[in-house]
Short mmCIF file of C-alpha atoms in Angstrom, two decimals:
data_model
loop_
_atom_site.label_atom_id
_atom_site.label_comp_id
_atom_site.label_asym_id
_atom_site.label_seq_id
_atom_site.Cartn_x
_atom_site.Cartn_y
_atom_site.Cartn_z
CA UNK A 1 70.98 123.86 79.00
CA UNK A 2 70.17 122.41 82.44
CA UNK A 3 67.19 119.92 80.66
CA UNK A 4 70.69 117.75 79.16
CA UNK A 5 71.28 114.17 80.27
CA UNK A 6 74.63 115.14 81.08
CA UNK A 7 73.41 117.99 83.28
CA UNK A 8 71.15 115.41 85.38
CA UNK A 9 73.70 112.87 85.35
CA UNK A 10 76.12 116.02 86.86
CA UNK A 11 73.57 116.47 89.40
CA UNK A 12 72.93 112.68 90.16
CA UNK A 13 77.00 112.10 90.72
CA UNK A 14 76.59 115.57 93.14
CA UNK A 15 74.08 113.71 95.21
CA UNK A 16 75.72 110.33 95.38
CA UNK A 17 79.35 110.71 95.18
CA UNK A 18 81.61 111.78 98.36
CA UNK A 19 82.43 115.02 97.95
CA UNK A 20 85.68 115.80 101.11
CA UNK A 21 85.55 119.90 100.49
CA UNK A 22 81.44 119.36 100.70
CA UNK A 23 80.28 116.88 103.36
CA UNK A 24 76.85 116.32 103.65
CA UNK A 25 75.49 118.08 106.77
CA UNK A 26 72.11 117.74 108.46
CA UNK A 27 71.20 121.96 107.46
CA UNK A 28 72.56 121.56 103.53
CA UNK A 29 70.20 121.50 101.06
CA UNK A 30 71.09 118.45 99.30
CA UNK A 31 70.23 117.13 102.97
CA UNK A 32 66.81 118.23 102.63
CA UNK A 33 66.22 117.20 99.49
CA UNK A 34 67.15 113.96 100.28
CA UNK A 35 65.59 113.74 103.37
CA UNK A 36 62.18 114.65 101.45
CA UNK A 37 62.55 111.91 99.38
CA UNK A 38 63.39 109.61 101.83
CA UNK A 39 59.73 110.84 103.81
CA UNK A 40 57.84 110.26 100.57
CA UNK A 41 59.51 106.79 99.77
CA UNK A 42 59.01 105.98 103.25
CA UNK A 43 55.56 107.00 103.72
CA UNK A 44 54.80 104.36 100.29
CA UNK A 45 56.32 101.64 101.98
CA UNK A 46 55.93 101.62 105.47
CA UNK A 47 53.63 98.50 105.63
CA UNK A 48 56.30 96.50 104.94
CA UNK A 49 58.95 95.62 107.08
CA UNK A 50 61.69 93.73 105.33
CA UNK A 51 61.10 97.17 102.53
CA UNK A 52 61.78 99.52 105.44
CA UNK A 53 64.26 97.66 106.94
CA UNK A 54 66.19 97.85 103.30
CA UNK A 55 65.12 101.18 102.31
CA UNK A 56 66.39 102.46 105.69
CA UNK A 57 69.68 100.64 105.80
CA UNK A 58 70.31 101.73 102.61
CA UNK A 59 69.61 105.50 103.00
CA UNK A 60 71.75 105.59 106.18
CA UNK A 61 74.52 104.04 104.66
CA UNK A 62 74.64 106.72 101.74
CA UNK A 63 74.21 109.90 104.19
CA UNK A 64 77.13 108.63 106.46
CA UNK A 65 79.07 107.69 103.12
CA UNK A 66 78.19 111.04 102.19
CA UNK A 67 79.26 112.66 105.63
CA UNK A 68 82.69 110.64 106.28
CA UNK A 69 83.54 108.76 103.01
CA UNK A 70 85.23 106.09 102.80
CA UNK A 71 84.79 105.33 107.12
CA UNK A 72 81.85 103.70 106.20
CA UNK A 73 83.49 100.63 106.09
CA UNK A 74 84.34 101.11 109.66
CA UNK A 75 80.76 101.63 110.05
CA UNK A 76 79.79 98.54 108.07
CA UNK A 77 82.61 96.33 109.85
CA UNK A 78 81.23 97.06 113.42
CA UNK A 79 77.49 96.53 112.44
CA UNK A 80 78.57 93.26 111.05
CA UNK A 81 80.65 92.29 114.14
CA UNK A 82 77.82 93.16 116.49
CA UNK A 83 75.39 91.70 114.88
CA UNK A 84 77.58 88.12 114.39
CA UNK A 85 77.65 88.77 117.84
CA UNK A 86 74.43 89.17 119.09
CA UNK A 87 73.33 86.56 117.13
CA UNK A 88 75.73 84.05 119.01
CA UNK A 89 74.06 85.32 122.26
CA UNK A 90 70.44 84.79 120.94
CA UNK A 91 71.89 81.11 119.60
CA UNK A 92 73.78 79.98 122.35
CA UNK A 93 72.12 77.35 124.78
CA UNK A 94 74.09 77.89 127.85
CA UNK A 95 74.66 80.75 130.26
CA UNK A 96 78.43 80.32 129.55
CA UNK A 97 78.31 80.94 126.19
CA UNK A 98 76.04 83.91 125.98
CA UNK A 99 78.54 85.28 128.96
CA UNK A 100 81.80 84.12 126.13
CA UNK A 101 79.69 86.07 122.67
CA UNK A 102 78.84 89.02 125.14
CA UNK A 103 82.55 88.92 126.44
CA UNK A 104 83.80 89.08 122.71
CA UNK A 105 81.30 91.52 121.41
CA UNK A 106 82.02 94.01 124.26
CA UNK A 107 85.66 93.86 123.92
CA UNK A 108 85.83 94.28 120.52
CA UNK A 109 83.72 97.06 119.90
CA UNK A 110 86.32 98.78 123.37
CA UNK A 111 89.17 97.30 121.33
CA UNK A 112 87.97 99.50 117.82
CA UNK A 113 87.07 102.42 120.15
CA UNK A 114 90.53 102.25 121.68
CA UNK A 115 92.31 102.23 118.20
CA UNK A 116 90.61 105.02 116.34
CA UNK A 117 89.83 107.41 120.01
CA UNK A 118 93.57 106.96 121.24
CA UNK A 119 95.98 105.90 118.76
CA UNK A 120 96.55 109.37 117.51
CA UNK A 121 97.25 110.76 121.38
CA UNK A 122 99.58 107.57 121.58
CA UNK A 123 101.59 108.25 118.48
CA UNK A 124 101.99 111.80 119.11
CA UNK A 125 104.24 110.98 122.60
CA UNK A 126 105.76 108.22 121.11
CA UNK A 127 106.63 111.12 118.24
CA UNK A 128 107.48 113.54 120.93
CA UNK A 129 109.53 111.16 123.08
CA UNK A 130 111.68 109.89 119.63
CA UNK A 131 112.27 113.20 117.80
CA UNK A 132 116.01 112.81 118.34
CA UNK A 133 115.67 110.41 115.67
CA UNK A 134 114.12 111.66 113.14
CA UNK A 135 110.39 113.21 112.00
CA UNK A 136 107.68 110.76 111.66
CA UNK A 137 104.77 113.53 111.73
CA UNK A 138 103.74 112.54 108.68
CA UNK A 139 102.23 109.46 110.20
CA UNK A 140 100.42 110.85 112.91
CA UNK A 141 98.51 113.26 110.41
CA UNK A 142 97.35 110.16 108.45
CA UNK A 143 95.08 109.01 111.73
CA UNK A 144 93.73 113.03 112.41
CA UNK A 145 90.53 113.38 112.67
CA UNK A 146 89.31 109.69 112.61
CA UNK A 147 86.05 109.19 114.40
CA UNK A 148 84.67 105.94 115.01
CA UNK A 149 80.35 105.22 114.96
CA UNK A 150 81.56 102.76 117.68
CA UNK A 151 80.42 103.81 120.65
CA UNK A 152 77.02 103.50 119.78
CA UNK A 153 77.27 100.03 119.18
CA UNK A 154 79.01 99.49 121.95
CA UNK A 155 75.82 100.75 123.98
CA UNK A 156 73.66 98.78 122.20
CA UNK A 157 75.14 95.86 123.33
CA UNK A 158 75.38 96.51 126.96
CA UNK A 159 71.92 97.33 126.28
CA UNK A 160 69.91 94.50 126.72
CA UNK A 161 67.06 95.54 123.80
CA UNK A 162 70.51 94.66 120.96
CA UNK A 163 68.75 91.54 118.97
CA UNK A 164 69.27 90.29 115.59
CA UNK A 165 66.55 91.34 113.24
CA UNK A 166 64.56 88.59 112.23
CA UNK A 167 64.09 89.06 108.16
#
């Protein structure tokens, strides 16, 4: 029967549990539903801001859990670095130290970019290079596919809109 508690629970752990054989894509269906709901809930609480700013946090952070997993906490890392950032650029008092927090925050976010957009293409000539002694494949296949949200932080700060959100 598809009425059963254990049915909707079934269909409850489908919509918020990562799923690696079924990402969450922006044409899926479970998209769309979600994305409905999100309209609806948004539309009810649009008036106010600290609601939105929650309610939209929140519902990113489950459709890029729900896309990538567990690199969401890459996600949630960077946000949290930026933002620690920024907000020691809005603090600081002189020029200096604005130049220092935007000095750190910029080579930080280049330093994550660097690791997850070029470790892989590093490791595989080391690999190459060293296969006289021995096969350490295995390794490079654990950092495949990684892809980093990154970059998009990255522009934010060398934008100069990037400010911490006053809640």
């Amino acid at each position: 029967m598809q009425n059963t508690p254990e049915f909707i629970l079934s269909k409850l752990k489908e919509i918020f549990v990562y799923d690696s054989a079924n990402p969450i894509l922006f044409n899926s269906g479970i998209f769309l539903i979600l994305f409905t709901g999100f309209i609806i809930t948004y539309g009810l609480i649009h008036k106010n801001r600290k609601s939105v700013i929650i309610f939209v946090t929140l519902f990113s952070l489950l459709f890029y859990y729900k896309s990538s997993g567990l690199f969401i906490s890459i996600l949630i890392f960077t946000s949290i670095t930026d933002y620690s950032f920024a907000h020691g650029v809005n603090m600081a008092k002189k020029k200096v130290w604005k130049k220092t927090w935007l000095f750190l925050a910029v080579w930080s976010s280049l330093g994550i970019l660097f690791f997850f957009k070029y470790t892989n293409f590093f490791l595989e000539n080391i690999i190459n290079i060293s296969k006289i002694f021995g096969d350490y494949s295995w390794f490079v296949s654990m950092l495949e596919g990684v892809e980093i949200p990154n970059f998009k932080s990255f522009t934010e700060i060398m934008s100069n809109n990037f400010q911490p959100l006053d809640i």
